[in-house]
CSV table of C-alpha atoms in Angstrom, one decimal:
chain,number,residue,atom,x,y,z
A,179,UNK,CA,264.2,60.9,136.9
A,180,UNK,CA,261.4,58.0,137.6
A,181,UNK,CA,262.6,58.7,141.6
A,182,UNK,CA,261.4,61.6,140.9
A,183,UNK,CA,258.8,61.4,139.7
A,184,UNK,CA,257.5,58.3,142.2
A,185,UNK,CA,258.7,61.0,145.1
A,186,UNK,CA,256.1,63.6,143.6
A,187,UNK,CA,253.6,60.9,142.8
A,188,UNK,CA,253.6,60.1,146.6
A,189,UNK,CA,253.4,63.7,148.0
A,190,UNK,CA,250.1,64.5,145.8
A,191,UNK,CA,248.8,61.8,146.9
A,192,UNK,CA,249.3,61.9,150.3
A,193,UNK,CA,246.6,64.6,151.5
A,194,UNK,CA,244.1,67.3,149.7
A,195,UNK,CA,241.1,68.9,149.4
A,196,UNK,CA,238.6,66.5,147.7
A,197,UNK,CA,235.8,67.9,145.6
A,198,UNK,CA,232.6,65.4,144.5
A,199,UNK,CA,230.0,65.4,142.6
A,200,UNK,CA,227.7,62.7,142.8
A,201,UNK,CA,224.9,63.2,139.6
A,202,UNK,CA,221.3,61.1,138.7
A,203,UNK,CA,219.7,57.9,140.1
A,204,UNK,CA,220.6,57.8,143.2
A,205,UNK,CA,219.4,59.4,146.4
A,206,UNK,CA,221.5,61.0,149.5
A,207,UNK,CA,222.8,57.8,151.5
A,208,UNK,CA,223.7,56.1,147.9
A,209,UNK,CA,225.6,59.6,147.2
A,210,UNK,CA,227.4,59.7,150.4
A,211,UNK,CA,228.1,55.6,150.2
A,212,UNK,CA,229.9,56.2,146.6
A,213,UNK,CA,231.8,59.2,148.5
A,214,UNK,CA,233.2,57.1,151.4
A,215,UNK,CA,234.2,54.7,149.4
A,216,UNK,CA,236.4,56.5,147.4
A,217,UNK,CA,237.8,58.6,150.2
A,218,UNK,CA,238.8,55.3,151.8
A,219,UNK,CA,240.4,54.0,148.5
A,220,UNK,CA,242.6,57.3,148.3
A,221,UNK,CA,243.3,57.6,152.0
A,222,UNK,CA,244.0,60.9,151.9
A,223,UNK,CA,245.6,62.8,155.4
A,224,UNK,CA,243.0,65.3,156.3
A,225,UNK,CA,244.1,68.8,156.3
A,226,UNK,CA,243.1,71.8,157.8
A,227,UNK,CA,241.4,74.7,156.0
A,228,UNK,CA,245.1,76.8,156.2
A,229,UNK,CA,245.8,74.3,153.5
A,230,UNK,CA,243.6,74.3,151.2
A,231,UNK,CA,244.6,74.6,147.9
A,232,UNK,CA,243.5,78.7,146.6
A,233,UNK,CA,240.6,78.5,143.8
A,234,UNK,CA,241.7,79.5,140.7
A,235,UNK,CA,241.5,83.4,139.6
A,236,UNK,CA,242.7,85.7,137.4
A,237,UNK,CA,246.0,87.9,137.7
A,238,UNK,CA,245.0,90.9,136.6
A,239,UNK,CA,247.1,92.2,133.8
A,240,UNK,CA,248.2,96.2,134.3
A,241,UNK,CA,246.8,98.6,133.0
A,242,UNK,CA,247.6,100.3,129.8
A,243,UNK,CA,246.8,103.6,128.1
A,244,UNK,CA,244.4,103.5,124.9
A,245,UNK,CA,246.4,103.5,121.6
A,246,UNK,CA,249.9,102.1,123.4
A,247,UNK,CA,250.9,98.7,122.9
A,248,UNK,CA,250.3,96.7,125.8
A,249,UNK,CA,252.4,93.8,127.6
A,250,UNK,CA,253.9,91.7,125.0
A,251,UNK,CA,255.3,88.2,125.7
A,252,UNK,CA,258.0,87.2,122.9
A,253,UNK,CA,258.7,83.2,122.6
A,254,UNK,CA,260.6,81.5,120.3
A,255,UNK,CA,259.2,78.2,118.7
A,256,UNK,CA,260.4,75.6,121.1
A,257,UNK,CA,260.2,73.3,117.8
A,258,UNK,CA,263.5,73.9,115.5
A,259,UNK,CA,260.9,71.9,112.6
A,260,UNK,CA,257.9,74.4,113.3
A,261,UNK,CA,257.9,77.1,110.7
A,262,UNK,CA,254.2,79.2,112.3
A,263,UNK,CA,254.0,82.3,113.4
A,264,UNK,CA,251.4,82.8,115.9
A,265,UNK,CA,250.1,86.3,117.6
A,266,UNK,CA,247.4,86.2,120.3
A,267,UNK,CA,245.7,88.9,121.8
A,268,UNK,CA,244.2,88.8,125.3
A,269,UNK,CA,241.6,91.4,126.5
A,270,UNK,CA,241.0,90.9,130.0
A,271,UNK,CA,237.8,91.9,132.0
A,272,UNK,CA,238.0,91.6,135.8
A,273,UNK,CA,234.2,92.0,135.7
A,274,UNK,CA,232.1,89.3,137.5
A,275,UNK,CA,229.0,91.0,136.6
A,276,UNK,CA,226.6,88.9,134.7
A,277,UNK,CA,225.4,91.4,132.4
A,278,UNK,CA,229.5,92.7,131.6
A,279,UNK,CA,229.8,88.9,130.7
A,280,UNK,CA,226.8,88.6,128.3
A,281,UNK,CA,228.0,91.5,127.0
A,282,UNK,CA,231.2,90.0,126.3
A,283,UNK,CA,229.6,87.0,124.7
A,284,UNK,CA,227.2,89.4,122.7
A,285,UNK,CA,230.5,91.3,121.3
A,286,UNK,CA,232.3,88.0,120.7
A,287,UNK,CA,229.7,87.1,118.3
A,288,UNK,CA,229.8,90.1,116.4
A,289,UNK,CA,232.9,90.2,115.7
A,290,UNK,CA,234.3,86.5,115.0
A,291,UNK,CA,233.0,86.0,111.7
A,292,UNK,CA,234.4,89.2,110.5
A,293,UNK,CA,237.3,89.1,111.9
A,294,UNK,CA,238.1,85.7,110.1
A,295,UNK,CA,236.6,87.1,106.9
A,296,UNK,CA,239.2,89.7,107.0
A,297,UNK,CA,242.4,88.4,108.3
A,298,UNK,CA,241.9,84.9,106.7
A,299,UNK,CA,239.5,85.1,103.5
A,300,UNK,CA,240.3,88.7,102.5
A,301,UNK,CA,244.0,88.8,103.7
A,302,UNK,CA,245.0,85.3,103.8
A,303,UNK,CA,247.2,86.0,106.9
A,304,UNK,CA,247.2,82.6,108.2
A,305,UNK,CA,245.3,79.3,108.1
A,306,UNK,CA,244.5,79.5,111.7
A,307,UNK,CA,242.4,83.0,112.6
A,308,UNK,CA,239.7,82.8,115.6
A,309,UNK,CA,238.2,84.6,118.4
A,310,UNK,CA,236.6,83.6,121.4
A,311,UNK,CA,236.1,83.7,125.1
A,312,UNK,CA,238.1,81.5,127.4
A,313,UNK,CA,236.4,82.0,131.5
A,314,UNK,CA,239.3,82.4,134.5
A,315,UNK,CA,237.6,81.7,137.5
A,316,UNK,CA,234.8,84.3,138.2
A,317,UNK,CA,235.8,86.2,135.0
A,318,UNK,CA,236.0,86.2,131.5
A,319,UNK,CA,238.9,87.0,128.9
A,320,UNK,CA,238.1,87.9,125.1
A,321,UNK,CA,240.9,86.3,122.2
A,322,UNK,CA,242.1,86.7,119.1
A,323,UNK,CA,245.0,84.1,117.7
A,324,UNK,CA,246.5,83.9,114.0
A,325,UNK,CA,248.6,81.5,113.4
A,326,UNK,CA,250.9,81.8,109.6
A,327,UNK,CA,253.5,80.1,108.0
A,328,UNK,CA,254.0,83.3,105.6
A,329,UNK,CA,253.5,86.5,107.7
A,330,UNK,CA,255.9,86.8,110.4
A,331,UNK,CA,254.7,88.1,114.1
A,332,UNK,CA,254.9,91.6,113.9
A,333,UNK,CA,252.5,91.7,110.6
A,334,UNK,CA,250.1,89.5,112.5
A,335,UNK,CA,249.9,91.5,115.6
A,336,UNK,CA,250.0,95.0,113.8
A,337,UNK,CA,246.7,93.7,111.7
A,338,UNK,CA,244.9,91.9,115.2
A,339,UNK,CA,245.4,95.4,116.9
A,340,UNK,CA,244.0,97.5,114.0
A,341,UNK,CA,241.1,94.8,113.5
A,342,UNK,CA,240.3,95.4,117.8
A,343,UNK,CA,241.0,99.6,116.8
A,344,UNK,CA,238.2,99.6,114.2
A,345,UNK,CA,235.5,97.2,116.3
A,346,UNK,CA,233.5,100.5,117.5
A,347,UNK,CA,233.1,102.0,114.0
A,348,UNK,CA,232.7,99.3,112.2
A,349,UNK,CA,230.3,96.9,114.1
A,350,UNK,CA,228.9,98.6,117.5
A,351,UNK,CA,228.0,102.0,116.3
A,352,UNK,CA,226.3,100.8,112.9
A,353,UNK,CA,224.7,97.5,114.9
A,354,UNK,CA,220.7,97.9,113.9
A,355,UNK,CA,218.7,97.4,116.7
A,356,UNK,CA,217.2,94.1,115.3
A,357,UNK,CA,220.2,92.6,114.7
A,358,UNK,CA,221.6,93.3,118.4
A,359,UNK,CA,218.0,91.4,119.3
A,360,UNK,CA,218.6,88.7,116.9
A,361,UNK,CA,222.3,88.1,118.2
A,362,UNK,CA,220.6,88.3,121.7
A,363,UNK,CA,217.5,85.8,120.7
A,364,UNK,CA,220.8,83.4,119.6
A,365,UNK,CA,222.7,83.5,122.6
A,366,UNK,CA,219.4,83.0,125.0
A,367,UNK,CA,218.4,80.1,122.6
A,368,UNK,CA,222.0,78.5,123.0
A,369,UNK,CA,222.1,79.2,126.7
A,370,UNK,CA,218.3,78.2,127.5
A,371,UNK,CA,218.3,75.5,125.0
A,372,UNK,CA,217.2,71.3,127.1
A,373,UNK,CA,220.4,69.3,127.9
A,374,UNK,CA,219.9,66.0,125.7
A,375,UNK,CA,222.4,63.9,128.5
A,376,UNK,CA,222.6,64.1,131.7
A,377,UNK,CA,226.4,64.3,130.9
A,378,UNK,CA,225.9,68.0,129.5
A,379,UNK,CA,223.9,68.9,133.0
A,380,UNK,CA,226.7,67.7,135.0
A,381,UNK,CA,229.4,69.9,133.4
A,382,UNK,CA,227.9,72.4,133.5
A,383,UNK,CA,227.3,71.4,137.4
A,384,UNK,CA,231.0,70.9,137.9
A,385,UNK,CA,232.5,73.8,136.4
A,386,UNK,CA,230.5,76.0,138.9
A,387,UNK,CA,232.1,73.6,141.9
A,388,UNK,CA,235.6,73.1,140.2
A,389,UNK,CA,235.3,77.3,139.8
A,390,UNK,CA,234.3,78.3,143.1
A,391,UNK,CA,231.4,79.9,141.2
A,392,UNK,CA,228.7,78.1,143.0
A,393,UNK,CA,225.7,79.7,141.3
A,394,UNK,CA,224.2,77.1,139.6
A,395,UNK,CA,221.3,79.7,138.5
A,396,UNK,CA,224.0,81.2,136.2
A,397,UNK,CA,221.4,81.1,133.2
A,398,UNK,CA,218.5,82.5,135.0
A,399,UNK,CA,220.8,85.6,135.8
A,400,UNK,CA,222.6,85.7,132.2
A,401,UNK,CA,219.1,85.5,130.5
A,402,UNK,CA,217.8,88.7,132.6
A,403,UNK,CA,221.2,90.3,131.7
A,404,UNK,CA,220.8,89.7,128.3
A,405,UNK,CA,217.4,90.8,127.9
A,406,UNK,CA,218.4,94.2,129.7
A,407,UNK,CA,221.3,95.2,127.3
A,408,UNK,CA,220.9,98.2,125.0
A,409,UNK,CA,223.3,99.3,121.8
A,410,UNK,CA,224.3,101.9,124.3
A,411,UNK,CA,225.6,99.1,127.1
A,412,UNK,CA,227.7,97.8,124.1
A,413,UNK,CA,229.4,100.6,123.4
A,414,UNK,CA,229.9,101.8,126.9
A,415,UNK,CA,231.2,99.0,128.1
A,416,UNK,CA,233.3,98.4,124.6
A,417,UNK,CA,235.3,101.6,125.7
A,418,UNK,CA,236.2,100.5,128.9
A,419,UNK,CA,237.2,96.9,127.7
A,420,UNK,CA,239.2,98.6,125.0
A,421,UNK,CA,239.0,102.2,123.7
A,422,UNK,CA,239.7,104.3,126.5
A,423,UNK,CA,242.9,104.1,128.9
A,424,UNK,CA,242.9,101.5,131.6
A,425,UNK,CA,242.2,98.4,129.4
A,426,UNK,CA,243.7,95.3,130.5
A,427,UNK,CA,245.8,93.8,127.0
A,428,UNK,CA,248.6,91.0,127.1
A,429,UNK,CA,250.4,90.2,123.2
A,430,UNK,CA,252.1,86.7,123.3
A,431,UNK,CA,253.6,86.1,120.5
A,432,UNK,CA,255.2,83.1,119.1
A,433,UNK,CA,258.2,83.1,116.5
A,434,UNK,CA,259.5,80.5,114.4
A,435,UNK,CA,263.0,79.8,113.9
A,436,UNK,CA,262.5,78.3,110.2
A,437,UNK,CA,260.8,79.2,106.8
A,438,UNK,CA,259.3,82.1,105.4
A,439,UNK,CA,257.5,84.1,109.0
A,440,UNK,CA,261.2,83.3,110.8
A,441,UNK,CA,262.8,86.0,112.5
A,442,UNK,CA,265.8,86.3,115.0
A,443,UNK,CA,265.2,84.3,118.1
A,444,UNK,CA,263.8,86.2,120.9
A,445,UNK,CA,266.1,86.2,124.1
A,446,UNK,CA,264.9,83.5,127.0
A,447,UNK,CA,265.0,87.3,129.8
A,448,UNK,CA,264.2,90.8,128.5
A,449,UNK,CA,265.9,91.6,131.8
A,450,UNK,CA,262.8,91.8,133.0
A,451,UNK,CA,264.0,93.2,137.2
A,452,UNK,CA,261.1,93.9,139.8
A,453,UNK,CA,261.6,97.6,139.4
A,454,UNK,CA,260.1,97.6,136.0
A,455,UNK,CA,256.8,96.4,136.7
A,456,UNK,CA,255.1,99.6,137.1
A,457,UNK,CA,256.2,100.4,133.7
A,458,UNK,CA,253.4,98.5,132.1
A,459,UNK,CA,251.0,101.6,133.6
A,460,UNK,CA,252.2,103.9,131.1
A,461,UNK,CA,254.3,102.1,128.4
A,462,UNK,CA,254.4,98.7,126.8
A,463,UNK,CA,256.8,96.1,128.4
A,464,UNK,CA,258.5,93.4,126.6
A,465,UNK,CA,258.8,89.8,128.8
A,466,UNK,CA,260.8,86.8,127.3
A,467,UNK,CA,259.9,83.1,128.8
A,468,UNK,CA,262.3,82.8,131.5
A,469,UNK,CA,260.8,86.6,133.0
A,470,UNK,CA,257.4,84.9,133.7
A,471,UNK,CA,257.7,83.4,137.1
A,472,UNK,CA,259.1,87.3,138.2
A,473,UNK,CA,256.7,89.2,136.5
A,474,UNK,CA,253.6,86.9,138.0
A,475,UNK,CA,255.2,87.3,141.4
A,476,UNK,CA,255.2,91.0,141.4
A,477,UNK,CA,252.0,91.0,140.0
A,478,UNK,CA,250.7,89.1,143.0
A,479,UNK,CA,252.5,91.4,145.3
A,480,UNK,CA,251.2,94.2,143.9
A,481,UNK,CA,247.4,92.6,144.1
A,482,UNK,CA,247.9,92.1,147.2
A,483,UNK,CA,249.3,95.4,148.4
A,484,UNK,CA,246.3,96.8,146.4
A,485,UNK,CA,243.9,94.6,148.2
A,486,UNK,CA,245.3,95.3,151.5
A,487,UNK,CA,245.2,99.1,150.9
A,488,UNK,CA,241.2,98.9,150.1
A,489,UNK,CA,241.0,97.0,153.4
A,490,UNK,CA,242.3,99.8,155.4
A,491,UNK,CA,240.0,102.6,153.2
């Protein structure tokens, strides 16, 4: 209701952990001026550091065995008009390494204009087929999403997975040495290359404070990275991301509950129960919507048990 939502509006409002910025012409007592003046406006309560809000990071997805399908997250459409099919694939690297990122990057670009050439030009799965890499706090996840109104979600996933099965053979073991330095000479251009606004600078500024990051010489340390990786680094690290057991997977996929890619809606619960989620170390699990909030927590608890135990080593 609007009480509600005023009662909310109120609470957020009422105290926090404020993070600024303060970018260009101006010098230190200008900076801290523009500052006060907006904490003043807000008049936040202060808080102590007990209550600060965590930083965002990444719960680490288990851990599942090479050639088993991994977790798999089954939605129906919310959207009764909708007739898409969708099937994303997440790889997940817990890595903050700046070389393991580069190297994700570096594979990423391989692979993405193949892996559209096949599932979309050659196949014609879907009119939506990408890949790319989306950053969770200190790490970095690798993607790959098709989205069809004619091939239902079980087709689109079956082809993703044997497009990710075939990566080594096809791309990293028969990757010529100048073309790795060419696709390495593109990403140090992109990454080296003058902002043109100040705007650009102060992104990139802000998503190391937003992150908890902090290292605001990120480019200097990916350049080195880059300039250090060998075909052999690819593949190495290409069968820990993926090949070999341990690799970190999560399938969503979304079905449609009209047109041609329809299939029988997926229940809201799996009956998804806290006892199951070590089953995901050995076998594939199947969540439906309404398991997420359980599944996250025991994921946390188990992180934290985890953490806790390496304490005590």
């Amino acid at each position: 209701t609007l009480e509600d939502l005023k009662a909310y509006v109120s609470s957020v409002w009422s105290s926090g952990k404020g993070l600024a910025l303060v970018q260009g012409n101006l010098d230190e007592k200008e900076a801290q001026t523009l500052v006060s003046t907006i904490d003043k406006a807000l008049g936040f309560r202060s808080i102590t550091e007990e209550e600060y809000p965590p930083e965002l990071s990444p719960l680490p997805l288990p851990q599942s065995p090479a050639n088993s399908m991994a977790t798999r997250l089954v939605i129906s459409e919310p959207n009764e008009e909708n007739g898409n099919a969708a099937s994303y694939v997440t790889l997940q690297s817990l890595s903050e390494d700046p070389k393991e990122h580069v190297m994700i990057e570096l594979i990423s670009a391989i692979v993405a204009e193949p892996f559209y050439e096949d599932l979309r030009t050659r196949q014609q799965l879907g009119y939506i087929v990408s890949s790319g890499i989306r950053p969770v706090g200190k790490t970095k996840t690798l993607g790959f999403i098709v989205q069809s109104s004619t091939a239902k979600t079980e087709k689109l996933t079956k082809e993703i997975l044997k497009y990710l099965d075939n990566i080594r053979s096809n791309f990293l073991e028969t990757l010529p040495k100048g073309d790795l330095a060419v696709y390495v000479k593109s990403l140090i251009d992109r990454k080296t290359e003058p902002d043109k606004q100040l705007s650009t600078e102060v992104t990139r500024n802000w998503a190391e404070i937003a992150s908890g990051r902090l290292e605001f010489d990120r480019t200097q340390k990916e350049v080195a990275a880059l300039l250090s990786v060998e075909k052999s680094d690819l593949l190495e690290f290409w069968d820990r991301f993926y090949v070999k057991d341990g690799r970190r997977l999560l399938i969503t996929e979304m079905i449609p509950q009209v047109g041609v890619a329809a299939g029988p809606m997926p229940p809201k619960s799996m009956g998804y129960t806290s006892s199951m989620a070590s089953i995901a170390k050995s076998s594939g699990l199947v969540l439906g919507i309404d398991d997420l909030a359980a599944y996250r927590q025991d994921r946390e608890k188990l992180l934290l048990k985890s953490v806790d135990l390496e304490r005590l080593a």
